[in-house]
Coordinates of C-alpha atoms in Angstrom, one line a residue:
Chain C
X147 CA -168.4 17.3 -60.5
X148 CA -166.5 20.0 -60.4
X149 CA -162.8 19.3 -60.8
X150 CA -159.6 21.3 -58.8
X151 CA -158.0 24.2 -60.7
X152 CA -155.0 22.3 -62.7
X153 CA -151.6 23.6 -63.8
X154 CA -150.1 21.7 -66.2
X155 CA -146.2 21.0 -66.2
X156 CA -143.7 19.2 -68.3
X157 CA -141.0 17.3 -66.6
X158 CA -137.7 17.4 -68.1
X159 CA -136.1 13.4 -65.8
X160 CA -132.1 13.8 -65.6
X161 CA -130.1 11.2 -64.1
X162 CA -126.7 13.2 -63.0
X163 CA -126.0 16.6 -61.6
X164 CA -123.7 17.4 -64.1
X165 CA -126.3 17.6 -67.0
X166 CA -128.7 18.7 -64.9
X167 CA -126.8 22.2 -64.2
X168 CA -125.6 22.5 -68.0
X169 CA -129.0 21.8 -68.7
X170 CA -130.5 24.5 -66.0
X171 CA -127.5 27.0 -67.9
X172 CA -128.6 26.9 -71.0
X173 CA -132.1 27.5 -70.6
X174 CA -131.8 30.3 -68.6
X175 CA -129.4 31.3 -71.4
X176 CA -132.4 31.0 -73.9
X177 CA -134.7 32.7 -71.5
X178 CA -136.6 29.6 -71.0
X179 CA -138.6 30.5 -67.3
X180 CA -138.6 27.5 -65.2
X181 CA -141.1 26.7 -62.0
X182 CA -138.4 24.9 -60.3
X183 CA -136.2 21.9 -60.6
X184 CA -136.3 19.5 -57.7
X185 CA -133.0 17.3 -56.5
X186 CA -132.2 14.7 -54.1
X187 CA -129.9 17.1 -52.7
X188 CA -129.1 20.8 -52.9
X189 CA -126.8 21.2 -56.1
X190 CA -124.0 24.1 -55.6
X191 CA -124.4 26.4 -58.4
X192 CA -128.3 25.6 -59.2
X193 CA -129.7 29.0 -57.7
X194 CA -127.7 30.8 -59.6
X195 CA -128.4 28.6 -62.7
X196 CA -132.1 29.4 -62.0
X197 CA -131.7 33.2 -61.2
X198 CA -132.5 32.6 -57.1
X199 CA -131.4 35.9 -54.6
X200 CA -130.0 34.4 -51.7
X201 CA -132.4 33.6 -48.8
X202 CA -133.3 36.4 -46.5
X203 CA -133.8 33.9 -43.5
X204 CA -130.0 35.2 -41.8
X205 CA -132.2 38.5 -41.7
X206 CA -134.9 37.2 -39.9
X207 CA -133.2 35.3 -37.5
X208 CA -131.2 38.9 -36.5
X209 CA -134.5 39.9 -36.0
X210 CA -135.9 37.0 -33.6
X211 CA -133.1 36.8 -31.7
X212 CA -133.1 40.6 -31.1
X213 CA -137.2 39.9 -30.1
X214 CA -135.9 37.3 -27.5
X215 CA -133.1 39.8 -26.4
X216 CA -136.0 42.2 -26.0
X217 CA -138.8 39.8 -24.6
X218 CA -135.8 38.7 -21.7
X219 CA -134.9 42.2 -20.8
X220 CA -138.3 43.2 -20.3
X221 CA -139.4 40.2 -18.3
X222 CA -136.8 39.9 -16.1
X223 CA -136.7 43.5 -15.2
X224 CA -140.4 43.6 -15.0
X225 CA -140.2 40.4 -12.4
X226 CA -137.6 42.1 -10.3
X227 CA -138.1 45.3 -10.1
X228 CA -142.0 45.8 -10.2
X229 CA -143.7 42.5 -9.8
X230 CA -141.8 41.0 -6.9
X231 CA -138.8 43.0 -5.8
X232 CA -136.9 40.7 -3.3
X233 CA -134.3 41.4 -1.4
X234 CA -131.2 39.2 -1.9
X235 CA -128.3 39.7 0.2
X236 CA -129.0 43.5 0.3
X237 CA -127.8 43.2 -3.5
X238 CA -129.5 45.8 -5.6
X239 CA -132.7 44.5 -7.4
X240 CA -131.6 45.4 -10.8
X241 CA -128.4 43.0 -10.6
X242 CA -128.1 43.0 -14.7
X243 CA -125.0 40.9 -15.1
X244 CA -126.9 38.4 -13.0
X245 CA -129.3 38.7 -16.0
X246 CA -126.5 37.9 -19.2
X247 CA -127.1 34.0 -19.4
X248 CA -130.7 34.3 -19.2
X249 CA -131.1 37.1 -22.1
X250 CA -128.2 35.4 -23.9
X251 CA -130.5 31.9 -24.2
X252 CA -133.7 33.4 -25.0
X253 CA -131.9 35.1 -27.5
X254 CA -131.0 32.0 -29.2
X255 CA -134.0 29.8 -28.3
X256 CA -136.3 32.4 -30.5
X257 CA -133.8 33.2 -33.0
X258 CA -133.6 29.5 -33.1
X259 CA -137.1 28.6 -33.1
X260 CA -138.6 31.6 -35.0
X261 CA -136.3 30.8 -37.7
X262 CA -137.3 27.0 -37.8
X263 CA -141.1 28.1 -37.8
X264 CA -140.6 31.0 -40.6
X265 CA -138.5 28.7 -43.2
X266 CA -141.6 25.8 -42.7
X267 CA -144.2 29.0 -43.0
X268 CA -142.1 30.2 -46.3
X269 CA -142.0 26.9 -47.8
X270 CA -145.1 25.8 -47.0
X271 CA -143.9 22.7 -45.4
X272 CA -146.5 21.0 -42.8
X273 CA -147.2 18.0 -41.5
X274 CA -149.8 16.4 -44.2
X275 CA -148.8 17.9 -46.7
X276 CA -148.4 16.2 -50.0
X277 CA -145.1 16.5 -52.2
X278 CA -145.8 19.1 -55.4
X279 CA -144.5 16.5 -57.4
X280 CA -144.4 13.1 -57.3
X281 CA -141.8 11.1 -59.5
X282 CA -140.1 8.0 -59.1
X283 CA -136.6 8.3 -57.4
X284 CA -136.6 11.6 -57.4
X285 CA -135.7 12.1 -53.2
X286 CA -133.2 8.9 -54.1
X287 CA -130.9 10.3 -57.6
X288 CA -133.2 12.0 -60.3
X289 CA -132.8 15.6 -61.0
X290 CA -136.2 17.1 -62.3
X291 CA -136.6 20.5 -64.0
X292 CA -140.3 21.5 -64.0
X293 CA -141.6 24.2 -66.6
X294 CA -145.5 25.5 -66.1
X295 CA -146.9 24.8 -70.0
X296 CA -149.8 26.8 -69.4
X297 CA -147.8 30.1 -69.2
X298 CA -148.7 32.7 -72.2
X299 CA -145.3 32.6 -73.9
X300 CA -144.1 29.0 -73.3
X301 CA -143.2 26.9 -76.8
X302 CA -143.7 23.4 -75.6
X303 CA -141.6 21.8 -78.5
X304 CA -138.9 23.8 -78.1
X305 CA -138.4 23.0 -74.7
X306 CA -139.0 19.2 -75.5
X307 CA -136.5 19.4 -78.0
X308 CA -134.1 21.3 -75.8
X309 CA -134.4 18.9 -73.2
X310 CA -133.8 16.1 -75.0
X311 CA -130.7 18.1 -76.4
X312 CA -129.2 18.6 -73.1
X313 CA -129.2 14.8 -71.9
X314 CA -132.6 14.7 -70.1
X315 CA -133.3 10.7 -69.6
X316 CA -137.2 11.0 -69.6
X317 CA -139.9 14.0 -70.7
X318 CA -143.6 13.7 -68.9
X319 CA -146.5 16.3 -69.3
X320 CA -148.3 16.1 -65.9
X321 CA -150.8 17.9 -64.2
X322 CA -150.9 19.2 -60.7
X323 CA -153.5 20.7 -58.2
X324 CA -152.7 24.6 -58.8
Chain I
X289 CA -127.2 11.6 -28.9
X290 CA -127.1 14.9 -27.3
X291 CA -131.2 14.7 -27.3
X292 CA -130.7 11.2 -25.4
X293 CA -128.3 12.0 -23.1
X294 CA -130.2 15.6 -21.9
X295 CA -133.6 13.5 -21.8
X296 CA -131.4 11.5 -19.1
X297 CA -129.5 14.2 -17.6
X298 CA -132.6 16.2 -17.3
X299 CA -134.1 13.5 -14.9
X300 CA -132.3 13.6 -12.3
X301 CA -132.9 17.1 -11.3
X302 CA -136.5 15.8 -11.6
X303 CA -135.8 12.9 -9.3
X304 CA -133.6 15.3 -6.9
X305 CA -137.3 18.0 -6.5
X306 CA -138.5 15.2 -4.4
X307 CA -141.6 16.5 -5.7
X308 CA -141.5 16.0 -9.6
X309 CA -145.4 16.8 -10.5
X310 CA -144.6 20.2 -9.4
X311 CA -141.5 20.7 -12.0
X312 CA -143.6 22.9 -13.7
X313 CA -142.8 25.1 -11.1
X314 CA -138.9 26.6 -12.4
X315 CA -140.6 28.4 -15.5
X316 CA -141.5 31.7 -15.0
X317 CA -145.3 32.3 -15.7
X318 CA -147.6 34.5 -13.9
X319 CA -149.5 32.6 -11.3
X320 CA -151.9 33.3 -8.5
X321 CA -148.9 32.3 -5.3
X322 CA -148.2 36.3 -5.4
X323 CA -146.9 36.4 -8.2
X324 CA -144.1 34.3 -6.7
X325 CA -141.4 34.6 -9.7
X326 CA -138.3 32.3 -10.0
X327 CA -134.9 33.6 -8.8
X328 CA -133.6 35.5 -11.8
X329 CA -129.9 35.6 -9.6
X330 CA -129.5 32.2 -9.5
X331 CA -127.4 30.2 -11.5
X332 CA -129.9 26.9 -11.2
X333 CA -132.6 29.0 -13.1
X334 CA -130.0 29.6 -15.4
X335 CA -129.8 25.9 -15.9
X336 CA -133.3 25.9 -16.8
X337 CA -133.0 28.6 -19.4
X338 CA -129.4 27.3 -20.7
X339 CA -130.4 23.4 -20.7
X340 CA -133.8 23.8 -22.0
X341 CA -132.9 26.1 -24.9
X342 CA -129.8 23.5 -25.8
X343 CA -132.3 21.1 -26.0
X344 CA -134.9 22.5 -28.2
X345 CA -132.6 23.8 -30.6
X346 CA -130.7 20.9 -30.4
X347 CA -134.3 18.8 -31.1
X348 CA -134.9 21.6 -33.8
X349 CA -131.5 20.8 -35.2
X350 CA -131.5 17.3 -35.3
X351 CA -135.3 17.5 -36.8
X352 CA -134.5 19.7 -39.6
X353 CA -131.3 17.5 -40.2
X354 CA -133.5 15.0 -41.1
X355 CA -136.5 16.0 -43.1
X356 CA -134.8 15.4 -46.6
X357 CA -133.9 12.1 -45.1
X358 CA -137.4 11.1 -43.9
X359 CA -138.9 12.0 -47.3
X360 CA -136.3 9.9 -48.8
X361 CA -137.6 7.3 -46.3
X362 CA -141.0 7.7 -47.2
X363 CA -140.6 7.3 -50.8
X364 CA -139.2 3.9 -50.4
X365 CA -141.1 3.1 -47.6
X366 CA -143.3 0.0 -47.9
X367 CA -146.4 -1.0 -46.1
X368 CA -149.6 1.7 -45.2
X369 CA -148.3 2.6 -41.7
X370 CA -145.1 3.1 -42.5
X371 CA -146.0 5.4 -45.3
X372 CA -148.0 7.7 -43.1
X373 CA -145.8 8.1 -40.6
X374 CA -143.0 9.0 -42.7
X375 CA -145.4 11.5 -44.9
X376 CA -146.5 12.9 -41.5
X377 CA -142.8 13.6 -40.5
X378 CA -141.2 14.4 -44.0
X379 CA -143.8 17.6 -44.1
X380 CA -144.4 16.8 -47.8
X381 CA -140.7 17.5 -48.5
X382 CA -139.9 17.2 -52.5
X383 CA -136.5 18.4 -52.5
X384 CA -137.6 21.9 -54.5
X385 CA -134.3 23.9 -55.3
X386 CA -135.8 26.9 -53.9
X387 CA -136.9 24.7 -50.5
X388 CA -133.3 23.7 -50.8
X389 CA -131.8 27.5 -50.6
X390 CA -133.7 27.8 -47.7
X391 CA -132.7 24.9 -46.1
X392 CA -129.2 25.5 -46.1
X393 CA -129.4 29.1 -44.9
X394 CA -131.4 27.7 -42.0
X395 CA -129.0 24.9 -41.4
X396 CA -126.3 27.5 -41.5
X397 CA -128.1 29.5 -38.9
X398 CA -128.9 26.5 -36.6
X399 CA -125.3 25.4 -36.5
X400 CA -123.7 29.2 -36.0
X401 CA -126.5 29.2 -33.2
X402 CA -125.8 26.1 -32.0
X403 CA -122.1 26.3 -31.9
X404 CA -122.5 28.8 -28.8
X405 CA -125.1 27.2 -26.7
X406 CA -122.7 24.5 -26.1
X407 CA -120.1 26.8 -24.8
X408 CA -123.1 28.6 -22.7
X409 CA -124.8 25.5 -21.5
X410 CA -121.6 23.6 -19.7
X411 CA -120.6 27.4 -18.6
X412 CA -123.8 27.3 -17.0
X413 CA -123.8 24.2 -15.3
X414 CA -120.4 24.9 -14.2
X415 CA -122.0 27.9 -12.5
X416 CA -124.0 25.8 -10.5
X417 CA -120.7 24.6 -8.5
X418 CA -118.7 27.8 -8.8
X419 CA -120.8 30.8 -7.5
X420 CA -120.8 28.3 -4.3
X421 CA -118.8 28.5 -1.5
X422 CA -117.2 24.4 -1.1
X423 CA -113.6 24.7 -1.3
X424 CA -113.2 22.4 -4.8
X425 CA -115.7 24.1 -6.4
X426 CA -115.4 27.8 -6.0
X427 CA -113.1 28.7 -8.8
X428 CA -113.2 30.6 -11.6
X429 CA -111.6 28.4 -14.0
X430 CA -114.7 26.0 -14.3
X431 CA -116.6 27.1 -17.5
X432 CA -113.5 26.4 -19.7
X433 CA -113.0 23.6 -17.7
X434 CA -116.0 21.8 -18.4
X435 CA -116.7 22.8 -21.7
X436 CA -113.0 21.5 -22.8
X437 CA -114.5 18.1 -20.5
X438 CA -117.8 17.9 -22.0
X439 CA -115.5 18.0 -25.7
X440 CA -114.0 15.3 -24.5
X441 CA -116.7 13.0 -23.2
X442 CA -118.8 13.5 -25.9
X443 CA -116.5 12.7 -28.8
X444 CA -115.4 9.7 -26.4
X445 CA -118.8 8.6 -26.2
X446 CA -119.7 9.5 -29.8
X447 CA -116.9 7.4 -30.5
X448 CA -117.9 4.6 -28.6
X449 CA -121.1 4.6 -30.3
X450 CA -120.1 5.6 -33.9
X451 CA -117.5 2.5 -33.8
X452 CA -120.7 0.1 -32.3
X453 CA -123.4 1.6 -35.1
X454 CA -120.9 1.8 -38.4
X455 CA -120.2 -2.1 -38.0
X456 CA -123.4 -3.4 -37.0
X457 CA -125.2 -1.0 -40.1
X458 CA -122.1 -1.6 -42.5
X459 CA -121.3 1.8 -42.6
X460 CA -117.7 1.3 -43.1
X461 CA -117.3 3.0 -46.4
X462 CA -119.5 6.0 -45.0
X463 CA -117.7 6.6 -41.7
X464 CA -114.0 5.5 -42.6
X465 CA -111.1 5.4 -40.2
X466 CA -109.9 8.9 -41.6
X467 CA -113.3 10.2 -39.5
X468 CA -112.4 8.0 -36.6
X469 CA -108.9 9.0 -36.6
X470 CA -109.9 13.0 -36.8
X471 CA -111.7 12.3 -33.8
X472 CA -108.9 10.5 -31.8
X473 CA -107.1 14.1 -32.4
X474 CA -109.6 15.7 -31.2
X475 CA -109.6 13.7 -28.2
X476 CA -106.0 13.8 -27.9
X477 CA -106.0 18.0 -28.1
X478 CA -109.3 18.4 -25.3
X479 CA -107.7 15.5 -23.1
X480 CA -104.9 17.7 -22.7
X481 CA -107.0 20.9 -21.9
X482 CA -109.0 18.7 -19.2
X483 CA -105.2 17.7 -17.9
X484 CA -104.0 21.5 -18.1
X485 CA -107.4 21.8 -16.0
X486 CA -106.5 19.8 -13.3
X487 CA -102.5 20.8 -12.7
X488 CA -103.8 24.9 -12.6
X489 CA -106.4 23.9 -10.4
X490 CA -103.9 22.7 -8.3
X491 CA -101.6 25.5 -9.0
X492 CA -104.6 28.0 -8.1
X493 CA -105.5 26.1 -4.5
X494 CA -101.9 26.3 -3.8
X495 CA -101.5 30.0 -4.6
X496 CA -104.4 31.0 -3.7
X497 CA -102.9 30.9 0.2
X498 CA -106.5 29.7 1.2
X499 CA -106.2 26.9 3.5
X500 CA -109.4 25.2 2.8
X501 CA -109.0 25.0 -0.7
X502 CA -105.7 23.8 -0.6
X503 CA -107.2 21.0 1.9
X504 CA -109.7 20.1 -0.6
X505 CA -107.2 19.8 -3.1
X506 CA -104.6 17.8 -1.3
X507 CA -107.6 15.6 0.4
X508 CA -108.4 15.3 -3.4
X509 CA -104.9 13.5 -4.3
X510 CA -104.0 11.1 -1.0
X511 CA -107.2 11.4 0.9
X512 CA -110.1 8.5 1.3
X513 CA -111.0 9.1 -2.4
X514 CA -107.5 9.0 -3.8
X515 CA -108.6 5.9 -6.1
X516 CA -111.3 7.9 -7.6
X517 CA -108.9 10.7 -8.1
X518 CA -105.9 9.2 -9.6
X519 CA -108.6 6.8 -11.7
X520 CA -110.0 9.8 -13.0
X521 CA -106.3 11.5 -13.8
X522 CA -105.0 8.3 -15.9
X523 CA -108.2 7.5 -17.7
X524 CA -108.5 11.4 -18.7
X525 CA -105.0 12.6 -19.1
X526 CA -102.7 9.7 -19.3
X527 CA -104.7 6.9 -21.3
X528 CA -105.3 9.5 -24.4
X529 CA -101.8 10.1 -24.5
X530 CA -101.7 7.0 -26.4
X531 CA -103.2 8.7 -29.4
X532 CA -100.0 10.3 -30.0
X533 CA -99.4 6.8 -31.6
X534 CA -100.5 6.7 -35.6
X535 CA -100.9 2.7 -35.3
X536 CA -103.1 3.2 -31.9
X537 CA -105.3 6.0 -33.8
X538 CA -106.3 3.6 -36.8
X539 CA -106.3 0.0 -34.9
X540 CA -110.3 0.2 -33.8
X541 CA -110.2 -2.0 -30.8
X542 CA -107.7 0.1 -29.4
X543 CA -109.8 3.0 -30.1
X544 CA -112.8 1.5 -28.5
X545 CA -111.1 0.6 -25.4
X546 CA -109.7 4.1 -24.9
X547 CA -113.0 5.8 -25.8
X548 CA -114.3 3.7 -22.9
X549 CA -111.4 4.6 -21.0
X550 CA -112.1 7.9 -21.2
X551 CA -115.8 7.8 -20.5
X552 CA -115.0 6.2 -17.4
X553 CA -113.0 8.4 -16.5
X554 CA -115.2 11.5 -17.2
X555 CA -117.6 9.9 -15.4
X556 CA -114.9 9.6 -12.0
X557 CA -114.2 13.5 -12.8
X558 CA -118.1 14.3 -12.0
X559 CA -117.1 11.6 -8.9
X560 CA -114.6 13.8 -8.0
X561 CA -115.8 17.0 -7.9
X562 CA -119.0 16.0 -6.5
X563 CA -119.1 13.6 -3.7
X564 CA -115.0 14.6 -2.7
X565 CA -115.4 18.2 -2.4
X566 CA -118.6 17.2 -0.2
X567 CA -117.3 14.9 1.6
X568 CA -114.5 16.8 3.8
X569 CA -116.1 20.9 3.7
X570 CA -115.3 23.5 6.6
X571 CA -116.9 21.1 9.3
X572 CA -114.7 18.3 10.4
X573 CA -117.8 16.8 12.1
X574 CA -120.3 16.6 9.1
X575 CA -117.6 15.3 7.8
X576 CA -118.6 11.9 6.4
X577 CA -118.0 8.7 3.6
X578 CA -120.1 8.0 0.7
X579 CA -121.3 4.9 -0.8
X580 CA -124.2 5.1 -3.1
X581 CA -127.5 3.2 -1.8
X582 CA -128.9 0.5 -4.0
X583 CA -131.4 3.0 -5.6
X584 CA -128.9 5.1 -6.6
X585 CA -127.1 2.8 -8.5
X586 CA -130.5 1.8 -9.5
X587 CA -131.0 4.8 -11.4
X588 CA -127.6 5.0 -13.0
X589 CA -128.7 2.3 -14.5
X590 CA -132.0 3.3 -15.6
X591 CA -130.7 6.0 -17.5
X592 CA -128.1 4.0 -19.6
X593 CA -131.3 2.4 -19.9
X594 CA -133.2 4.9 -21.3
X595 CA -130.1 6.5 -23.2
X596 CA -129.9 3.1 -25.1
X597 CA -133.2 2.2 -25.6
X598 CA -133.6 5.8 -27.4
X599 CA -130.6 5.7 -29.6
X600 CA -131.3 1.6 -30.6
X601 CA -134.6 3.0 -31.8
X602 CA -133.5 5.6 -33.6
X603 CA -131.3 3.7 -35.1
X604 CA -133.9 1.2 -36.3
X605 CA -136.4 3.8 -37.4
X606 CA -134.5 6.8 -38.6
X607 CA -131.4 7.4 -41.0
X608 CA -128.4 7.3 -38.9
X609 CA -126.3 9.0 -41.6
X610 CA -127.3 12.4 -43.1
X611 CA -128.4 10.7 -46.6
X612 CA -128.7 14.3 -48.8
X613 CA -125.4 15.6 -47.7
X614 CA -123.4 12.7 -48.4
X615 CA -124.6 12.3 -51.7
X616 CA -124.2 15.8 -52.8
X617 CA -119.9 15.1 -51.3
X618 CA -119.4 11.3 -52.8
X619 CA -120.0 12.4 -56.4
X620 CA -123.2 9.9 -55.7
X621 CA -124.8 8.9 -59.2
X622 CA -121.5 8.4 -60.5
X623 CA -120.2 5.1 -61.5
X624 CA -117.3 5.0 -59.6
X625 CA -118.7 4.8 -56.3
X626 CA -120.3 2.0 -56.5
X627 CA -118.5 -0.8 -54.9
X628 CA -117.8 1.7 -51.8
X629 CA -114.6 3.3 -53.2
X630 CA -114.2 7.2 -52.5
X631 CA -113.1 9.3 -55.2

């Protein structure tokens, strides 16, 4: 049988945010590289402790929304002025201010939308997924910090001993599906 | 709630097509009648752009809201079926830090979106009566106007429910009377606006020099509908007043009466401007009473109905409060908040 590709991780268990971030500090201090540190819920002050840029969704939702800007300008001119030209009241076909609202909401429905589809995309999140990693309490109040053992420079008993330095409550070596 | 209430609000337009399998219908898509395109100039296919956007981002919002929630669900959840489901929803969530970064940027985005579309989608529906010609409705001031009433309905309402859900789910240490009283403010402030509303509208109708609004207006105050009129006035304008009262803001009986006060009377507002400003326009002889037929009140009832019936259910199966941001305020994990005492 031919078993999944593996990456094996240690789990540094912490039981307060507090000692989680001093923790997260001081390993970046050391140059310790971690895969990621998982929390109940986000903790101010961790991307930076972890070296994270700030996410470039904003950027992409400017984007969307000017699609949808786009995508109602050209349908709504293209429906009144070539595809079925009516006449209204003798008003003139291309009544723009008559077509604000309507570029205004698509505007938001695919900055909306296009931004709710690209963060699941960028995370990977679907329906069916499993969770990376599994521990105990750990979407109730454990903090995690996760390190990949199987990198070239990684020293795993200096990082135990670290960890257990810096208040974590519980150490596990796990594997998961790389 | 806002899901609920435009799932219910959304079928009565459906009801009023007289032909609802055809609803399809008010989106523009190429099709082989022409091709026959919606109205782009008129303010009802505005609705369908400004109401259905509000609701899917609002969906989108109230989704994404959750997801941290439902995995926290899921992890605790007991029993195969309950498991699945929640795994199903939750998107294999696992609270990552850099998921997290994410997350809040998009929340920020959704809620600096959001913040808008409920300014555009009440301006928009208040389009519907004010690019029309009935004296009562033809004025310019009603996109504040109901924006500043749909404020104040809504924190009624969310009042009215928040005050029902936080006793029945022992959520008193969550949602504390500080919250409830913010929102009695609140109330208090957009109350006001909806009262400044009515006295300029009938400032306007006078000033305006135009006979048949200032009919409409003066029908409005001592005509056949006086009741509904004046009902409307105290349960929007003068009942709030009360909140001006520290003891009244923090006694929650008091505050539940009031909040149904005032949905009452936002409900004789829509009263008002609808079936009054019908009921008397520039023909005296299609001039006529209403009284609403047993099916009618038949479906006012349905969709309190349906409104409850959605919100009881989420309550059962979903987290009513947003679990991940209150821990990450009440110092959760800490020792001294365990007994319900905020620090």
């Amino acid at each position: 049988m031919i078993s999944a590709p593996v990456k094996k991780i240690l789990l540094g268990i912490f039981d307060s945010e507090k000692t989680l971030l001093t923790a997260a500090k001081n390993f970046r201090e050391k140059g310790v590289k971690f895969f990621d540190i998982y929390t109940p819920y986000p903790v101010h002050g961790l991307d930076h402790a972890m070296g994270l840029a700030p996410s470039r969704l904003p950027q992409f939702t400017f984007a969307a929304g000017a699609l949808g800007l786009l995508v109602s300008i050209l349908l709504q001119g293209y429906v009144n002025l070539i595809s079925w030209p009516m006449n209204i009241g003798g008003k003139p076909n291309n009544a723009w201010p008559a077509f604000v609202p309507v570029c205004f909401e698509l505007t938001v429905l695919f900055g909306g939308v296009l931004t709710f589809l690209a963060f699941l995309a960028r995370c990977k999140l679907f329906p069916g997924k499993r969770p990376v990693i599994s521990v105990p309490r750990l979407t109730d109040d454990r903090f995690v910090i996760v390190f990949a053992t199987g990198e070239k420079d990684f020293k795993l008993e200096e990082t135990v001993s670290l960890l257990k330095q810096n208040g974590a409550m519980e150490i596990i070596e796990n594997e998961v599906p790389a | 709630m806002t899901i609920f209430a435009v799932m219910c609000a959304g079928l009565f337009p459906l009801i009023h097509m007289g032909r609802p399998w055809l609803a399809f219908f008010v989106f523009p898509y190429p099709n082989q009648r022409g091709s026959l395109w919606v109205n782009f100039r008129s303010p009802l296919l505005w609705d369908v752009f400004a109401i259905g956007t509000y609701f899917t981002i609002s969906l989108v919002f109230w989704y994404v809201g959750l997801i941290p929630d439902i995995a926290s669900v899921r992890d605790r959840a007991k029993g195969k079926i309950r498991k699945f489901i929640y795994s199903l929803l939750s998107l294999g969530w696992d609270g990552s830090n850099r998921t997290w970064l994410r997350y809040e940027s998009l929340c920020l985005v959704l809620a600096g979106l959001s913040t808008p579309l409920v300014l555009s989608v009440h301006s928009v529906v208040s389009f519907d009566f004010a690019t029309s010609v009935i004296p009562g409705w033809h004025t310019t001031i009603f996109p504040p106007y109901f924006v500043a009433g749909a404020i104040f309905s809504g924190f009624a309402m969310v009042l009215t429910l928040l005050i029902i859900t936080r006793k029945a789910l022992n959520l008193e240490h969550y949602i504390t009377l500080n919250h409830l009283e913010a929102m009695c403010k609140v109330i208090i402030l957009t109350g006001s606006m909806v009262g400044l509303a009515y006295g300029t509208e009938f400032f306007i109708a006078w000033y305006s020099g135009n006979e048949y609004e200032r009919f409409a207006f003066i029908n409005r105050a001592t005509g056949n509908y006086a009741w509904a009129y004046w009902t409307m006035v105290s349960c929007n304008v003068i009942f709030p007043q009360l909140f001006w009262i520290k003891a009244v803001r923090r006694n929650i009986p008091a505050m539940f009466a009031l909040s149904i006060i005032v949905n009452i009377g936002m409900w004789f507002e829509r009263f008002v401007i609808i079936t009054i400003s019908l009921s008397k326009d520039f023909l005296p002889s299609s001039w006529a009473n209403y009284s609403p037929t047993f099916i009618e009140v038949g479906t006012l009832i349905g969709s309190f109905g349906l409104f409850f019936t959605c919100f009881i259910l989420f309550a059962r199966v979903l987290p009513v409060v947003a679990m991940a941001e209150v821990k990450s305020v009440l110092g959760f994990g800490r020792k001294k908040v365990q007994g319900g005492a905020h620090d």
